[in-house]
Tab-separated table of C-alpha atoms in Angstrom:
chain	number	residue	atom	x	y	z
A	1	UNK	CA	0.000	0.000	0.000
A	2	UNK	CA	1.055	3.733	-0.215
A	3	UNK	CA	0.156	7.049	0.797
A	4	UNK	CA	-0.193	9.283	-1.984
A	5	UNK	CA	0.485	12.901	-1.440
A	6	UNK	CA	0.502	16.140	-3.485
A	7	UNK	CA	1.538	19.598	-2.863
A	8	UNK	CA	-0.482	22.132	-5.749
A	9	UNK	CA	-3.014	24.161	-6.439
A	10	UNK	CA	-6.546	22.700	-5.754
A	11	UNK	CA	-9.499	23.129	-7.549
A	12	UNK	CA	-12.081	24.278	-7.674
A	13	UNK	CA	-10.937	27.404	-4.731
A	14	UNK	CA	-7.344	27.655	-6.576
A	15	UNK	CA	-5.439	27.842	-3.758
A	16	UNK	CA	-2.331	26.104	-2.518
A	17	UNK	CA	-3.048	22.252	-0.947
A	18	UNK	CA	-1.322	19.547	0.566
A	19	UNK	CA	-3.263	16.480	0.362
A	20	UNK	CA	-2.961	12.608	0.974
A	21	UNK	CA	-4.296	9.707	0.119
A	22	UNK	CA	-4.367	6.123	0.825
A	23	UNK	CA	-1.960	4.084	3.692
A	24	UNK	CA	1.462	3.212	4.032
A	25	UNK	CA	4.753	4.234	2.189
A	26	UNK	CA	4.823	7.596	0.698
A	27	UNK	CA	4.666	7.837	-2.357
A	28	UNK	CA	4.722	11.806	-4.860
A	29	UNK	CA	1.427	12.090	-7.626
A	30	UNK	CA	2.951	13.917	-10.410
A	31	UNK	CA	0.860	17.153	-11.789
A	32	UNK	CA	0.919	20.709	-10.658
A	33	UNK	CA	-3.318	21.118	-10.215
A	34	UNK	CA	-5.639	18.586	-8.472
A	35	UNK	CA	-9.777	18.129	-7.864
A	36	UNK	CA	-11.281	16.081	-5.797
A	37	UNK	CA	-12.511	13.466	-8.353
A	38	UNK	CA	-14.785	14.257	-10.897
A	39	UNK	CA	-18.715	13.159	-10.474
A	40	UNK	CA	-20.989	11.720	-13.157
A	41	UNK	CA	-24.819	12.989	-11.884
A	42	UNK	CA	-26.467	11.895	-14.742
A	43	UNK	CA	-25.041	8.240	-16.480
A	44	UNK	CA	-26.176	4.858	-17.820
A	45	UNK	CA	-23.746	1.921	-17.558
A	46	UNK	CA	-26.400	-0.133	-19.117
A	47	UNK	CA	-26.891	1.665	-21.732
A	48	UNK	CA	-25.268	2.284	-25.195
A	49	UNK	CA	-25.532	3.549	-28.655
A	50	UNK	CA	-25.753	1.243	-31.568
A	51	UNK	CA	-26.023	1.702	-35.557
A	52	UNK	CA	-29.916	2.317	-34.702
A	53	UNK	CA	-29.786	4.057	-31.757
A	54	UNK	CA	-30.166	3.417	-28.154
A	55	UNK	CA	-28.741	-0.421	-26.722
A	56	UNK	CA	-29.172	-2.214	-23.789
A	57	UNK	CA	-25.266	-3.294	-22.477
A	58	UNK	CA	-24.351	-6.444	-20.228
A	59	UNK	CA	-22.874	-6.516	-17.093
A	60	UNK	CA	-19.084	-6.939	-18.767
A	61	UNK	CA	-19.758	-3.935	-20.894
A	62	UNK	CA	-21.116	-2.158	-17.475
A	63	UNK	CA	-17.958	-2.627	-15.537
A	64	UNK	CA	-15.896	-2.222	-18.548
A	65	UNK	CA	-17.183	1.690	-18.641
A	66	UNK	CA	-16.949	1.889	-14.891
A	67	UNK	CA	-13.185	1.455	-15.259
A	68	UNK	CA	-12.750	3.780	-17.898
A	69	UNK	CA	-14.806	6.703	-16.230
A	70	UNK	CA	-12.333	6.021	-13.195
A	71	UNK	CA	-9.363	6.323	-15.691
A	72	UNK	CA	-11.123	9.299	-16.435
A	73	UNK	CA	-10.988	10.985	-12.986
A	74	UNK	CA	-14.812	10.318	-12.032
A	75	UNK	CA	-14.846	9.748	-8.669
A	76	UNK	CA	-18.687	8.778	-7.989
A	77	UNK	CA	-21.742	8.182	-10.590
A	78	UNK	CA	-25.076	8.348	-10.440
A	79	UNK	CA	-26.884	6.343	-12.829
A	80	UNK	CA	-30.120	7.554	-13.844
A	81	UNK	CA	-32.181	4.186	-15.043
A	82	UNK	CA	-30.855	1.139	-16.892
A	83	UNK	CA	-30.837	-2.708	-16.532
A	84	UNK	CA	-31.787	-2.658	-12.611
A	85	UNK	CA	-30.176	-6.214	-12.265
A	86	UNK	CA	-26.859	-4.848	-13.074
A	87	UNK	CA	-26.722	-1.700	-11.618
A	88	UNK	CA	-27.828	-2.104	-8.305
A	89	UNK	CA	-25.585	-5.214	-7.548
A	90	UNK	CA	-22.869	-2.752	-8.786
A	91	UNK	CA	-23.456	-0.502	-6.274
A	92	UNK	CA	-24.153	-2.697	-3.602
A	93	UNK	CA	-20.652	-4.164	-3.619
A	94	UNK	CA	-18.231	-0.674	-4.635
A	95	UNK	CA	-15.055	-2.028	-5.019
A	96	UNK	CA	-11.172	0.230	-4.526
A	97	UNK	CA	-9.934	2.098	-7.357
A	98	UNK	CA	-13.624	2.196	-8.955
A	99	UNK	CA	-16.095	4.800	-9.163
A	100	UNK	CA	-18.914	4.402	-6.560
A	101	UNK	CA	-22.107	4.264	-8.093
A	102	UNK	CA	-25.408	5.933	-6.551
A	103	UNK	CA	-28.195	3.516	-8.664
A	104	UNK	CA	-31.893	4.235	-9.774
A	105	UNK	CA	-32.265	1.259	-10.942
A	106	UNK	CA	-35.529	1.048	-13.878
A	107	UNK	CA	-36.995	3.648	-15.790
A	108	UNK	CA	-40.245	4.294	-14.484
A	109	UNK	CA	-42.632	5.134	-17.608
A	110	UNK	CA	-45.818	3.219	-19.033
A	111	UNK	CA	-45.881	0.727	-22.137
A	112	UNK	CA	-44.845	2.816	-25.318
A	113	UNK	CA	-43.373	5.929	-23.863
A	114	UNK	CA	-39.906	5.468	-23.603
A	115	UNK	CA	-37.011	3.509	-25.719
A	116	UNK	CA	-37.909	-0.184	-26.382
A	117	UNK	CA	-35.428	-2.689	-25.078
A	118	UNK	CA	-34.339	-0.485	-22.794
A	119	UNK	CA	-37.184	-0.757	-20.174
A	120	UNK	CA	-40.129	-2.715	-18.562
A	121	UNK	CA	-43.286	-0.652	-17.908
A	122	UNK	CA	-44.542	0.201	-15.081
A	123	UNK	CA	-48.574	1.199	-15.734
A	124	UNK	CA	-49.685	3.953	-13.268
A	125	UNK	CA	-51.617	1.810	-10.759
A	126	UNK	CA	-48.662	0.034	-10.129
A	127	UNK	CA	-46.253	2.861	-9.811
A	128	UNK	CA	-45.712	3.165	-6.180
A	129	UNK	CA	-46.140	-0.582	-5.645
A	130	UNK	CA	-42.764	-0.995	-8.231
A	131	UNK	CA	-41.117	2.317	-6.677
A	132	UNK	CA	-41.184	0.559	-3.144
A	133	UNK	CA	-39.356	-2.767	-4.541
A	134	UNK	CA	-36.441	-0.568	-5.747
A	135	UNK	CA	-36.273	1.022	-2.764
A	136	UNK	CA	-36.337	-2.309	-1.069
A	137	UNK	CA	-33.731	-3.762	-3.363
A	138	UNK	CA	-30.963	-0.559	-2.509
A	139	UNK	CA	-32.156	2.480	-4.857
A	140	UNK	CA	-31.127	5.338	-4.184
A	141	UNK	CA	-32.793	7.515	-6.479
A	142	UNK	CA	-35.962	7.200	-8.471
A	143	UNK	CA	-35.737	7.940	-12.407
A	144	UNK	CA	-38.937	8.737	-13.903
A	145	UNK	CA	-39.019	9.361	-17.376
A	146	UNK	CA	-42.190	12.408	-17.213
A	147	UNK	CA	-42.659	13.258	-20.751
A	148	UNK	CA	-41.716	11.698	-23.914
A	149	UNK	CA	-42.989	11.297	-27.510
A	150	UNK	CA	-45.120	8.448	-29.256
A	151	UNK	CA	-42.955	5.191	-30.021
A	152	UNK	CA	-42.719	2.763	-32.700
A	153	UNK	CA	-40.980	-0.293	-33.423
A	154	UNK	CA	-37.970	1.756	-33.346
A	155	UNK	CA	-37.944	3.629	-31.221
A	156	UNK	CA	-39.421	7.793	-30.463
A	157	UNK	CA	-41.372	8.812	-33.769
A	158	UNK	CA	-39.693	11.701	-35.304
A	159	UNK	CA	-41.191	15.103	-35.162
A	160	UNK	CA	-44.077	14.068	-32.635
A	161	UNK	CA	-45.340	16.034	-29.832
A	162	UNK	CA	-43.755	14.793	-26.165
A	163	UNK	CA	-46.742	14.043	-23.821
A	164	UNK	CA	-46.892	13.254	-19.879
A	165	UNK	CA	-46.386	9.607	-19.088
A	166	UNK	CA	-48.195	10.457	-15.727
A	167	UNK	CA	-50.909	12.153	-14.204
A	168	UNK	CA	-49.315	14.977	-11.850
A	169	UNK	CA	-51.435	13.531	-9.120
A	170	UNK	CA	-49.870	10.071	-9.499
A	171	UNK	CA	-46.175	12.127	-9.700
A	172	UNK	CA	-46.899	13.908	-6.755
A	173	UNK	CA	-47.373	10.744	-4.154
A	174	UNK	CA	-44.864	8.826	-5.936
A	175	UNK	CA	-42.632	11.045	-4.549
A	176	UNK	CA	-44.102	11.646	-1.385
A	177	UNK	CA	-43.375	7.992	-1.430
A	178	UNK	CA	-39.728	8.112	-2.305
A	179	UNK	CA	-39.561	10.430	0.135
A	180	UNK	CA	-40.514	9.117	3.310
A	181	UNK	CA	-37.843	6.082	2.296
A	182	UNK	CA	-35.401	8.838	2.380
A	183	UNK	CA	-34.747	8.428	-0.964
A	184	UNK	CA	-34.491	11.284	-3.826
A	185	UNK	CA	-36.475	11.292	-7.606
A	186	UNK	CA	-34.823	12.501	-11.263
A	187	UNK	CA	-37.183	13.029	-13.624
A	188	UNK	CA	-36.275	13.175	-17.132
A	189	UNK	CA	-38.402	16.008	-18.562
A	190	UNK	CA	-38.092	18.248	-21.815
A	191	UNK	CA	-41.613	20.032	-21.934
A	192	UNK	CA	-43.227	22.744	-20.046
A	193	UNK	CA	-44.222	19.876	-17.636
A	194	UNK	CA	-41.007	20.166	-16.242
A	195	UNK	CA	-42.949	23.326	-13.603
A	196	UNK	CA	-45.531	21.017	-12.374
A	197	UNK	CA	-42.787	18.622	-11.378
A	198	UNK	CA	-40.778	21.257	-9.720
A	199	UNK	CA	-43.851	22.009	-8.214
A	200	UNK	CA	-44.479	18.975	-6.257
A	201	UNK	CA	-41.246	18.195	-5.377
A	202	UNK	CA	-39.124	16.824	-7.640
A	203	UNK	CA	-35.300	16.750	-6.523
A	204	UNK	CA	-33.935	16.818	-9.787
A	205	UNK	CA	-34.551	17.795	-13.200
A	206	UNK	CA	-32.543	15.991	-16.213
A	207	UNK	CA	-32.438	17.422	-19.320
A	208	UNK	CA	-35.336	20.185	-18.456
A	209	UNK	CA	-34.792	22.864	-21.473
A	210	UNK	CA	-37.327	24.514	-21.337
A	211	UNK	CA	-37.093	25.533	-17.852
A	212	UNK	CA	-37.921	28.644	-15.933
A	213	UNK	CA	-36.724	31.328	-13.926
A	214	UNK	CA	-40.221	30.771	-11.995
A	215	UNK	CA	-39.014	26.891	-12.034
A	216	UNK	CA	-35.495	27.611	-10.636
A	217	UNK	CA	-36.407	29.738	-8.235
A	218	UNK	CA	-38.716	27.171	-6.464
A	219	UNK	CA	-36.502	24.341	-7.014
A	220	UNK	CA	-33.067	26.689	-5.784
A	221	UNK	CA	-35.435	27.606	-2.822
A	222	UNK	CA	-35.413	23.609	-1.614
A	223	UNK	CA	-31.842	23.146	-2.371
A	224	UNK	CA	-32.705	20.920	-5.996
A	225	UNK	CA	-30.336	19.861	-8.686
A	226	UNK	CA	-30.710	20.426	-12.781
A	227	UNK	CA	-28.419	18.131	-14.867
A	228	UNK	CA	-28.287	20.257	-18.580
A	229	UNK	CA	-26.917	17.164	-20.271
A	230	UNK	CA	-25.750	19.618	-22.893
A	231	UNK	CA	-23.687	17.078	-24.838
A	232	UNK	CA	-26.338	15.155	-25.506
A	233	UNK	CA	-27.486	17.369	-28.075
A	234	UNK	CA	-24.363	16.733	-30.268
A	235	UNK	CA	-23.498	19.254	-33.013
A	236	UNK	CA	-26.088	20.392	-35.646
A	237	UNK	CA	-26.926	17.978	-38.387
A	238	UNK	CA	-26.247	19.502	-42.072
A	239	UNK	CA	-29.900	17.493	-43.349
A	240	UNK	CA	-32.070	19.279	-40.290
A	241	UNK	CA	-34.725	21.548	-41.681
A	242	UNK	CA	-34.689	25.150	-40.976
A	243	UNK	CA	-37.475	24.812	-38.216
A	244	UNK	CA	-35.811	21.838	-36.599
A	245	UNK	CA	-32.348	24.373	-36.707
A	246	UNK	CA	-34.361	27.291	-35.519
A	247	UNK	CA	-35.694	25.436	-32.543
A	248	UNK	CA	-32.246	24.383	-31.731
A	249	UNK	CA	-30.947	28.025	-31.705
A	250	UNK	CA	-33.874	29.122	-29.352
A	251	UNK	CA	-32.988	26.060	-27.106
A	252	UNK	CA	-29.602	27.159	-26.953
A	253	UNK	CA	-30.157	30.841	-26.335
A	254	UNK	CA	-32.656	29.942	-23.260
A	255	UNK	CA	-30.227	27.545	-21.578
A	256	UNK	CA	-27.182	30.425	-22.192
A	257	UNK	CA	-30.030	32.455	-20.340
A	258	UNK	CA	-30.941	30.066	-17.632
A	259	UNK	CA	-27.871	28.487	-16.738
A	260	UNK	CA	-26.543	31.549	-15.027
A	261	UNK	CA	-30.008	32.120	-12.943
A	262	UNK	CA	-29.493	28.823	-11.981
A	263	UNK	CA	-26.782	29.416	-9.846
A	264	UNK	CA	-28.166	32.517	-8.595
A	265	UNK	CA	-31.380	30.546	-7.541
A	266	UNK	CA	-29.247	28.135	-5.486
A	267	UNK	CA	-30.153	25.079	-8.109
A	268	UNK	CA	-27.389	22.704	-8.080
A	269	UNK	CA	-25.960	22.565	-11.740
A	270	UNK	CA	-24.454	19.057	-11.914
A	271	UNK	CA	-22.368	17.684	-15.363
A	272	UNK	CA	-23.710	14.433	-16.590
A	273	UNK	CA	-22.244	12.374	-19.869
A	274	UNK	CA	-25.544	10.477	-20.492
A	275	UNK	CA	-24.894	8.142	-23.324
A	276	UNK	CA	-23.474	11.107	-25.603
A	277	UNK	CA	-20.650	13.008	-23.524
A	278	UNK	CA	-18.187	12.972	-20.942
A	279	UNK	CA	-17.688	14.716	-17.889
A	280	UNK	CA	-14.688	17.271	-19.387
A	281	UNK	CA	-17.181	17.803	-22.628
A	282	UNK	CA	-19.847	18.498	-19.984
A	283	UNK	CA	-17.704	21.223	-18.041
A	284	UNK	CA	-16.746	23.034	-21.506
A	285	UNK	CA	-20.219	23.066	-22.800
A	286	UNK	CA	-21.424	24.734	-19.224
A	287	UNK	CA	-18.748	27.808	-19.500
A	288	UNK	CA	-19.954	27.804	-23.417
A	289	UNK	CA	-23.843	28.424	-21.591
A	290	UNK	CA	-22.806	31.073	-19.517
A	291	UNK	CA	-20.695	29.854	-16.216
A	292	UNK	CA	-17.652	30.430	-15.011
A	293	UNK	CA	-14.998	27.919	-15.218
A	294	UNK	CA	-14.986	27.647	-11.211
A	295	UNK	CA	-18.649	27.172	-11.402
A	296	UNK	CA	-18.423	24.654	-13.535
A	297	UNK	CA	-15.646	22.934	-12.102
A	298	UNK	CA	-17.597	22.953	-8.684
A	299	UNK	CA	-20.523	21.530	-11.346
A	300	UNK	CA	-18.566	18.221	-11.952
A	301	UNK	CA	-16.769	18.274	-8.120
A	302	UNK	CA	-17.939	19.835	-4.868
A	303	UNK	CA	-21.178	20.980	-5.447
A	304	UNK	CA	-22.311	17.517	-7.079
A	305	UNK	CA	-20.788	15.645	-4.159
A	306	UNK	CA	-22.707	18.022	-1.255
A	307	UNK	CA	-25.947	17.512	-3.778
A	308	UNK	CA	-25.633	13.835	-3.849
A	309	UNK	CA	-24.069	13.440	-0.142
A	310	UNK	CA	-20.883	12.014	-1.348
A	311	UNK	CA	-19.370	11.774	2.290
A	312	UNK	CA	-15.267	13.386	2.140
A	313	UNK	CA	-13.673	10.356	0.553
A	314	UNK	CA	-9.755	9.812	-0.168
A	315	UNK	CA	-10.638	10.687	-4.198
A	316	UNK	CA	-7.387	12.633	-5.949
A	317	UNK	CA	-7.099	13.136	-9.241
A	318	UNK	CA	-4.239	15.909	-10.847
A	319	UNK	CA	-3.387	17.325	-13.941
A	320	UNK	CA	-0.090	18.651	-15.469
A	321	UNK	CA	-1.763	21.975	-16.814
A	322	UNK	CA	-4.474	24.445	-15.061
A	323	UNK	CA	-8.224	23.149	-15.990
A	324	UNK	CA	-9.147	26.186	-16.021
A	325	UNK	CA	-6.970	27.693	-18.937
A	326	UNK	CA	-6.671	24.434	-21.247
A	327	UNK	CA	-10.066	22.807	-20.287
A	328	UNK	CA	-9.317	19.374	-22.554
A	329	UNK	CA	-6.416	18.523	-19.981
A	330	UNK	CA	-9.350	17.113	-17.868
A	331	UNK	CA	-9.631	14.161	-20.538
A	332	UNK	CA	-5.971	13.607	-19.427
A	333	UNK	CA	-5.451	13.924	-15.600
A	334	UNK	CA	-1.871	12.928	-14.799
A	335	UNK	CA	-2.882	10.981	-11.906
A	336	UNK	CA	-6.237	8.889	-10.233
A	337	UNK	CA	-6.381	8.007	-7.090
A	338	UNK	CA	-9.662	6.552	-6.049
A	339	UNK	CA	-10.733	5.865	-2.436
A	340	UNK	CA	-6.749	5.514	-1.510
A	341	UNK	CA	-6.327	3.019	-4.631
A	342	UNK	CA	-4.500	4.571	-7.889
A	343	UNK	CA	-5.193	3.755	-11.208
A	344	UNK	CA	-3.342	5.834	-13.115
């Protein structure tokens, strides 16, 4: 065993740190800068993308990504719905040197509102009955899917309207339920729903674009968290029509707008990859929106780790070069240490 120490600047505050890691002989982490680990909030080790889109992943292909988001720096991740008979075995049992993994287990949506493959439905009389056995069986966090469009056999049907999956009524004591487990819910929403949701109680809001300052105020008033997922929107596509380019340009000038009220509101902004990104693409794309490097450094680090209760954990990971100057050095870190155990 050894006892890892460096002497640098830490991030996010900047200042001069000494810190150590791990038991036994001393040993020096090269790099000049260091964070605390890096924090996935919104992931899917189950899931991947295929030559038609969205595919469900085994447990090899699982643990496979877990090691390379520790390679990566990510300290923790929260995965947001998936193949519930991998994911929460994985983070029942967190092994050194890998990420630990906050689970939600399923997606919670009805038959033919959400990828197929990828989920089992849950109808709405049977929501809180199924929300209870993944609490039972170690979840963490609840991932309801709130709106989404009509699906085919493969999958959403371009261009169509999203609609609820739920009545708000049904939302609402599902997570009074989750709640008095002591237990947190994510909902994935992308429609206007997304301020009844905030409105009873929601402690998270994934994707959420069309969010409001009205939204963010309530939800920053209770201390909630909004993962952007802004790389999941990828670059725009040379065949898109103009409409389909001019609502991507609005999109993009209301989340430049909100992003920055966020933080002013007290909403935890959190980086997640999704199936699209990566934690260091997440942090460039959130000082692209409107925050400061810091701010979004704290995104992917500190703040994430208060928001999710990651408890102060022997996590070090450095880099050669500042973050905050030459941003893509965070796809590089010189060194990982993970819960005392380096892997790079």
């Amino acid at each position: 065993m050894t006892r890892w120490m460096f002497d640098g600047i830490g991030l996010p505050a900047g200042e001069p740190v000494h810190l150590e890691a791990g038991t036994g002989d001393p040993g020096v982490l090269p790099g000049r800068f260091a964070l605390p680990g890096l924090v996935d909030s919104h992931c899917h080790l189950t899931v991947g993308l295929g030559e038609r889109g969205l595919v469900p992943l085994g447990e090899r292909a699982a643990r496979t990504m877990l090691d390379e988001l520790g390679q990566a720096g990510v300290r923790a991740v929260r995965d947001v719905g998936g193949d519930r008979s991998i994911t929460l075995k994985l983070a029942a049992s967190p092994e050194d040197g890998k990420p630990l993994i906050l689970a939600a287990g399923r997606f919670f949506a009805p038959e033919g509102s959400y990828f197929p493959g990828l989920y089992e439905p849950v109808p709405a009389e049977r929501l809180i009955a199924a929300v209870e056995a993944e609490l039972d069986d170690g979840a963490t966090w609840i991932k309801l899917v709130a709106d989404f469009p009509p699906v085919g056999p493969d999958g959403p049907i371009r261009g169509s309207a999203m609609t609820p999956n739920y009545e708000i009524d049904a939302v609402k004591e599902m997570i009074a339920a989750v709640h008095a487990r002591g237990a947190r819910v994510a909902a994935h929403v992308q429609t206007d729903l997304v301020g009844e949701l905030v409105r009873v109680g929601v402690d998270s809001v994934e994707h959420g674009e069309v969010i409001t300052a009205e939204d963010l105020a309530v939800l920053g008033a209770r201390g909630g968290g909004w993962t952007p997922t802004l790389s999941a929107y990828g670059p725009p596509d040379p065949n898109d029509t103009p409409e389909r380019l001019e609502r991507r340009r609005r999109r993009e000038e209301h989340m430049a707008a909100m992003l920055p009220l966020a933080r002013q509101y007290g909403v935890r902004v959190l980086t997640g990859s999704d199936v699209f990104g990566t934690v260091a693409s997440e942090i460039e794309q959130l000082v692209k929106y409107g925050l400061t490097v810091t701010e979004a450094l704290e995104a992917a680090t500190t703040s994430a780790g208060e928001f999710l209760g990651l408890a102060g954990t022997e996590d070090v990971v450095t880099y050669d070069a500042d973050p905050r100057e030459h941003p893509e050095i965070l796809g590089a870190p010189a060194a990982v240490v993970l819960r005392g155990t380096r892997v790079r």
